[in-house]
Amino acid sequence: MGGRQLRRVATKLGELDCQVVDGLAEGAAPELLVVLCHGFGAPATDLVPLAPELLGMEASLVDRARFVFPGAPLSLAQWGMPMGRAWFHLPESIMRGQMRDWDEYAKNIPDGLPAARRAVMSVVDALSTATKLPYGRIVLGGFSQGGMVTTDVALRLEERPAGLCILSGTLTSEPEWRQRAAARKELQVFQGHGRHDDVLPFRGAERLRDMLVESGLSVDFLPFDGPHTLVTEELERMAAFLKARLEGR
């Protein structure tokens, strides 16, 4: 990053507490905003280390992109996770690793997803207002449940966002998502998922990809040999994806 010192600020945007990271020169305005939401059970700051990793992989982002990491609104302290946060609560069968009917789960809107969507939308609106950047210069994304929430948001915003990064996410709300995706044909999507994911099975990722592609979206899909995690190749592809969004491609 050419020795550029990254700046990290904790602030509230819309309804949520956020961590904001960038390497912009003092007083400079970002050209691209990247909003990344953590997964279920993770601490609010879980994905913050991705900012220096991605900036280190793609130097053109350093002077021009700002990363925002919202913390999910729900506490999981009652589940024995004092630092754990959630966008919405999960069925007990998923919590215990006993979910069998993923096809049925894919059809339904999870309890709490609408409230999570509104919270993330409030962050996007606050960012757009503060930076004077349109939604078309904001990339949304997240890991696991964070990817589910941001997929829902990306398909619902009044204007198409710059891109969507789904990291180990899955399909849900299928009838509604399919209908909305048909109106988002130009949305660029990057999706990565481990073939050996025992939390959100690989088949769910394939179904999500297929639904988006059938709806006319462009999906850069990266399967990798791994579990429910992030891998270096995935981050490298994501950094290249962000560079392309920065350049309007």
Short mmCIF file of C-alpha atoms in Angstrom, two decimals:
data_model
loop_
_atom_site.label_atom_id
_atom_site.label_comp_id
_atom_site.label_asym_id
_atom_site.label_seq_id
_atom_site.Cartn_x
_atom_site.Cartn_y
_atom_site.Cartn_z
CA MET A 1 0.00 0.00 0.00
CA GLY A 2 2.97 2.23 -0.57
CA GLY A 3 3.38 2.93 3.14
CA ARG A 4 -0.03 4.59 3.34
CA GLN A 5 -1.41 4.47 6.87
CA LEU A 6 -4.95 3.17 7.07
CA ARG A 7 -7.47 5.10 9.10
CA ARG A 8 -10.06 3.26 11.20
CA VAL A 9 -12.99 5.08 12.76
CA ALA A 10 -15.89 3.77 14.86
CA THR A 11 -19.12 5.61 14.11
CA LYS A 12 -22.87 5.13 13.93
CA LEU A 13 -24.40 5.15 10.46
CA GLY A 14 -28.15 4.91 10.25
CA GLU A 15 -29.27 2.40 12.85
CA LEU A 16 -25.97 0.53 13.26
CA ASP A 17 -22.56 0.94 14.86
CA CYS A 18 -19.94 0.65 12.14
CA GLN A 19 -16.19 0.46 11.66
CA VAL A 20 -14.94 2.59 8.75
CA VAL A 21 -11.53 1.88 7.20
CA ASP A 22 -9.72 3.63 4.35
CA GLY A 23 -6.33 4.84 3.16
CA LEU A 24 -7.58 8.02 1.51
CA ALA A 25 -5.55 11.19 1.78
CA GLU A 26 -6.76 13.60 4.44
CA GLY A 27 -9.90 15.34 3.21
CA ALA A 28 -10.20 13.19 0.07
CA ALA A 29 -13.59 11.77 -0.87
CA PRO A 30 -14.01 8.08 -1.75
CA GLU A 31 -15.01 7.05 -5.26
CA LEU A 32 -16.30 3.64 -4.14
CA LEU A 33 -17.88 2.46 -0.89
CA VAL A 34 -17.71 -1.20 0.14
CA VAL A 35 -20.16 -2.31 2.85
CA LEU A 36 -19.38 -5.77 4.27
CA CYS A 37 -21.57 -7.54 6.84
CA HIS A 38 -20.25 -10.24 9.17
CA GLY A 39 -21.77 -13.66 9.75
CA PHE A 40 -24.02 -15.07 12.46
CA GLY A 41 -22.34 -15.42 15.84
CA ALA A 42 -19.30 -13.34 14.92
CA PRO A 43 -18.27 -10.20 16.78
CA ALA A 44 -19.24 -6.92 15.13
CA THR A 45 -15.64 -6.29 14.04
CA ASP A 46 -15.05 -9.76 12.57
CA LEU A 47 -14.51 -8.70 8.94
CA VAL A 48 -12.53 -5.51 9.62
CA PRO A 49 -9.17 -7.27 8.89
CA LEU A 50 -10.39 -7.81 5.31
CA ALA A 51 -9.86 -4.12 4.49
CA PRO A 52 -6.03 -4.15 4.72
CA GLU A 53 -5.93 -7.57 3.01
CA LEU A 54 -8.00 -6.43 0.03
CA LEU A 55 -6.19 -3.09 -0.20
CA GLY A 56 -2.87 -4.93 -0.16
CA MET A 57 -4.01 -7.09 -3.07
CA GLU A 58 -5.25 -4.19 -5.22
CA ALA A 59 -3.30 -0.96 -4.80
CA SER A 60 -5.71 1.08 -6.95
CA LEU A 61 -8.31 0.78 -4.18
CA VAL A 62 -6.14 2.45 -1.52
CA ASP A 63 -6.60 6.04 -2.66
CA ARG A 64 -10.16 5.66 -3.83
CA ALA A 65 -12.21 3.14 -1.81
CA ARG A 66 -13.65 3.21 1.70
CA PHE A 67 -14.69 0.07 3.59
CA VAL A 68 -17.59 0.04 6.05
CA PHE A 69 -18.27 -2.83 8.45
CA PRO A 70 -21.67 -2.64 10.21
CA GLY A 71 -22.28 -4.57 13.41
CA ALA A 72 -25.46 -6.67 13.42
CA PRO A 73 -28.21 -5.42 15.74
CA LEU A 74 -28.95 -8.60 17.72
CA SER A 75 -26.91 -9.91 20.64
CA LEU A 76 -26.35 -13.65 21.11
CA ALA A 77 -25.30 -13.37 24.74
CA GLN A 78 -28.24 -15.55 25.74
CA TRP A 79 -26.77 -18.32 23.55
CA GLY A 80 -23.48 -18.20 25.43
CA MET A 81 -21.80 -15.94 22.85
CA PRO A 82 -21.22 -12.68 24.77
CA MET A 83 -19.54 -10.99 21.78
CA GLY A 84 -21.64 -12.73 19.14
CA ARG A 85 -24.01 -10.72 16.95
CA ALA A 86 -26.74 -11.76 14.52
CA TRP A 87 -28.71 -10.15 11.72
CA PHE A 88 -31.66 -12.41 12.49
CA HIS A 89 -32.21 -15.51 14.60
CA LEU A 90 -31.85 -18.94 13.02
CA PRO A 91 -34.03 -22.04 13.43
CA GLU A 92 -32.79 -24.34 16.18
CA SER A 93 -32.13 -27.06 13.60
CA ILE A 94 -29.51 -24.85 11.93
CA MET A 95 -28.03 -23.83 15.29
CA ARG A 96 -27.56 -27.51 16.15
CA GLY A 97 -26.30 -28.47 12.70
CA GLN A 98 -29.37 -30.64 12.12
CA MET A 99 -31.06 -28.78 9.25
CA ARG A 100 -32.10 -31.28 6.57
CA ASP A 101 -34.71 -29.49 4.47
CA TRP A 102 -32.67 -26.70 2.90
CA ASP A 103 -35.01 -26.65 -0.09
CA GLU A 104 -37.85 -25.60 2.19
CA TYR A 105 -35.64 -23.03 3.95
CA ALA A 106 -34.76 -21.52 0.57
CA LYS A 107 -38.42 -20.82 -0.21
CA ASN A 108 -39.24 -18.84 2.92
CA ILE A 109 -38.39 -15.38 4.26
CA PRO A 110 -36.47 -15.88 7.53
CA ASP A 111 -38.01 -14.33 10.63
CA GLY A 112 -36.20 -11.08 11.29
CA LEU A 113 -34.82 -10.60 7.77
CA PRO A 114 -37.04 -7.56 7.02
CA ALA A 115 -35.79 -5.76 10.14
CA ALA A 116 -32.17 -6.63 9.30
CA ARG A 117 -32.71 -5.37 5.76
CA ARG A 118 -34.04 -2.05 7.01
CA ALA A 119 -31.04 -1.65 9.33
CA VAL A 120 -28.54 -2.26 6.51
CA MET A 121 -30.49 0.03 4.18
CA SER A 122 -30.26 2.77 6.81
CA VAL A 123 -26.46 2.41 6.71
CA VAL A 124 -26.41 2.59 2.90
CA ASP A 125 -28.65 5.66 2.92
CA ALA A 126 -26.50 7.39 5.54
CA LEU A 127 -23.34 6.66 3.58
CA SER A 128 -24.81 7.88 0.31
CA THR A 129 -25.97 11.10 1.96
CA ALA A 130 -22.66 11.74 3.76
CA THR A 131 -20.42 11.08 0.73
CA LYS A 132 -22.83 12.27 -1.99
CA LEU A 133 -22.19 8.98 -3.80
CA PRO A 134 -25.15 7.26 -5.52
CA TYR A 135 -26.01 3.63 -4.80
CA GLY A 136 -24.28 2.83 -8.09
CA ARG A 137 -20.95 3.54 -6.38
CA ILE A 138 -21.64 1.28 -3.38
CA VAL A 139 -20.71 -2.41 -3.30
CA LEU A 140 -22.60 -4.57 -0.82
CA GLY A 141 -21.48 -7.91 0.52
CA GLY A 142 -20.99 -10.15 3.47
CA PHE A 143 -20.06 -13.53 4.87
CA SER A 144 -22.65 -16.24 5.56
CA GLN A 145 -25.73 -14.58 7.13
CA GLY A 146 -24.22 -11.20 6.22
CA GLY A 147 -24.23 -12.32 2.58
CA MET A 148 -27.89 -13.28 2.86
CA VAL A 149 -28.86 -9.88 4.26
CA THR A 150 -26.89 -7.91 1.67
CA THR A 151 -28.27 -10.03 -1.18
CA ASP A 152 -31.75 -9.09 0.03
CA VAL A 153 -30.77 -5.42 0.22
CA ALA A 154 -29.05 -5.37 -3.18
CA LEU A 155 -32.19 -6.72 -4.83
CA ARG A 156 -34.41 -4.13 -3.13
CA LEU A 157 -32.61 -0.78 -3.23
CA GLU A 158 -34.34 1.85 -5.33
CA GLU A 159 -31.28 1.92 -7.59
CA ARG A 160 -28.87 -0.86 -8.52
CA PRO A 161 -25.71 -0.94 -6.35
CA ALA A 162 -22.25 -1.15 -7.90
CA GLY A 163 -21.92 -4.83 -7.05
CA LEU A 164 -22.68 -7.66 -4.65
CA CYS A 165 -20.16 -9.99 -2.96
CA ILE A 166 -21.71 -13.15 -1.50
CA LEU A 167 -19.15 -14.99 0.63
CA SER A 168 -20.40 -18.42 1.77
CA GLY A 169 -24.04 -17.31 1.60
CA THR A 170 -27.13 -19.28 0.62
CA LEU A 171 -30.50 -19.01 -1.07
CA THR A 172 -33.54 -17.90 0.89
CA SER A 173 -36.73 -15.96 0.10
CA GLU A 174 -36.50 -17.57 -3.35
CA PRO A 175 -39.83 -16.50 -4.92
CA GLU A 176 -39.29 -12.88 -3.87
CA TRP A 177 -35.59 -12.82 -4.75
CA ARG A 178 -36.24 -14.33 -8.16
CA GLN A 179 -38.88 -11.72 -8.95
CA ARG A 180 -36.64 -8.86 -7.82
CA ALA A 181 -33.52 -10.24 -9.51
CA ALA A 182 -35.31 -10.09 -12.86
CA ALA A 183 -35.32 -6.28 -12.49
CA ARG A 184 -31.59 -6.21 -11.62
CA LYS A 185 -30.14 -7.73 -14.78
CA GLU A 186 -27.07 -5.46 -14.86
CA LEU A 187 -26.04 -6.18 -11.26
CA GLN A 188 -22.51 -7.62 -11.10
CA VAL A 189 -22.07 -10.40 -8.52
CA PHE A 190 -19.05 -12.15 -7.05
CA GLN A 191 -19.82 -15.35 -5.15
CA GLY A 192 -17.44 -17.69 -3.36
CA HIS A 193 -18.28 -20.90 -1.49
CA GLY A 194 -16.45 -23.92 -0.08
CA ARG A 195 -17.36 -27.32 -1.51
CA HIS A 196 -17.06 -28.84 1.98
CA ASP A 197 -19.16 -26.24 3.81
CA ASP A 198 -21.00 -28.04 6.62
CA VAL A 199 -22.82 -24.89 7.82
CA LEU A 200 -24.45 -23.63 4.62
CA PRO A 201 -24.13 -26.49 2.13
CA PHE A 202 -22.52 -25.96 -1.28
CA ARG A 203 -25.72 -26.98 -3.04
CA GLY A 204 -27.47 -23.92 -1.59
CA ALA A 205 -24.78 -21.69 -3.09
CA GLU A 206 -25.23 -23.36 -6.47
CA ARG A 207 -28.98 -22.81 -6.27
CA LEU A 208 -28.45 -19.15 -5.42
CA ARG A 209 -26.02 -18.74 -8.33
CA ASP A 210 -28.38 -20.50 -10.73
CA MET A 211 -31.33 -18.34 -9.65
CA LEU A 212 -29.32 -15.15 -10.20
CA VAL A 213 -27.97 -16.29 -13.59
CA GLU A 214 -31.42 -17.43 -14.75
CA SER A 215 -32.68 -13.97 -13.80
CA GLY A 216 -30.10 -12.38 -16.12
CA LEU A 217 -27.40 -11.33 -13.63
CA SER A 218 -23.68 -11.76 -14.22
CA VAL A 219 -22.16 -13.99 -11.52
CA ASP A 220 -18.43 -14.62 -11.07
CA PHE A 221 -18.66 -17.89 -9.12
CA LEU A 222 -15.65 -19.30 -7.28
CA PRO A 223 -15.98 -22.76 -5.73
CA PHE A 224 -13.05 -23.77 -3.53
CA ASP A 225 -12.00 -26.88 -1.64
CA GLY A 226 -12.69 -25.77 1.90
CA PRO A 227 -15.28 -25.45 4.68
CA HIS A 228 -17.33 -22.44 5.86
CA THR A 229 -14.50 -19.94 5.60
CA LEU A 230 -12.67 -17.40 3.44
CA VAL A 231 -9.60 -18.36 1.39
CA THR A 232 -6.84 -16.31 -0.22
CA GLU A 233 -7.94 -17.05 -3.81
CA GLU A 234 -11.42 -15.80 -2.94
CA LEU A 235 -10.07 -12.53 -1.55
CA GLU A 236 -7.84 -12.06 -4.61
CA ARG A 237 -10.83 -12.50 -6.91
CA MET A 238 -12.87 -10.17 -4.73
CA ALA A 239 -10.15 -7.49 -4.86
CA ALA A 240 -10.15 -7.73 -8.67
CA PHE A 241 -13.95 -7.53 -8.63
CA LEU A 242 -13.81 -4.35 -6.54
CA LYS A 243 -11.23 -2.82 -8.88
CA ALA A 244 -13.56 -3.49 -11.82
CA ARG A 245 -16.43 -1.85 -9.95
CA LEU A 246 -14.22 1.13 -9.16
CA GLU A 247 -13.51 1.53 -12.87
CA GLY A 248 -17.16 1.14 -13.77
CA ARG A 249 -16.72 -2.15 -15.63
#
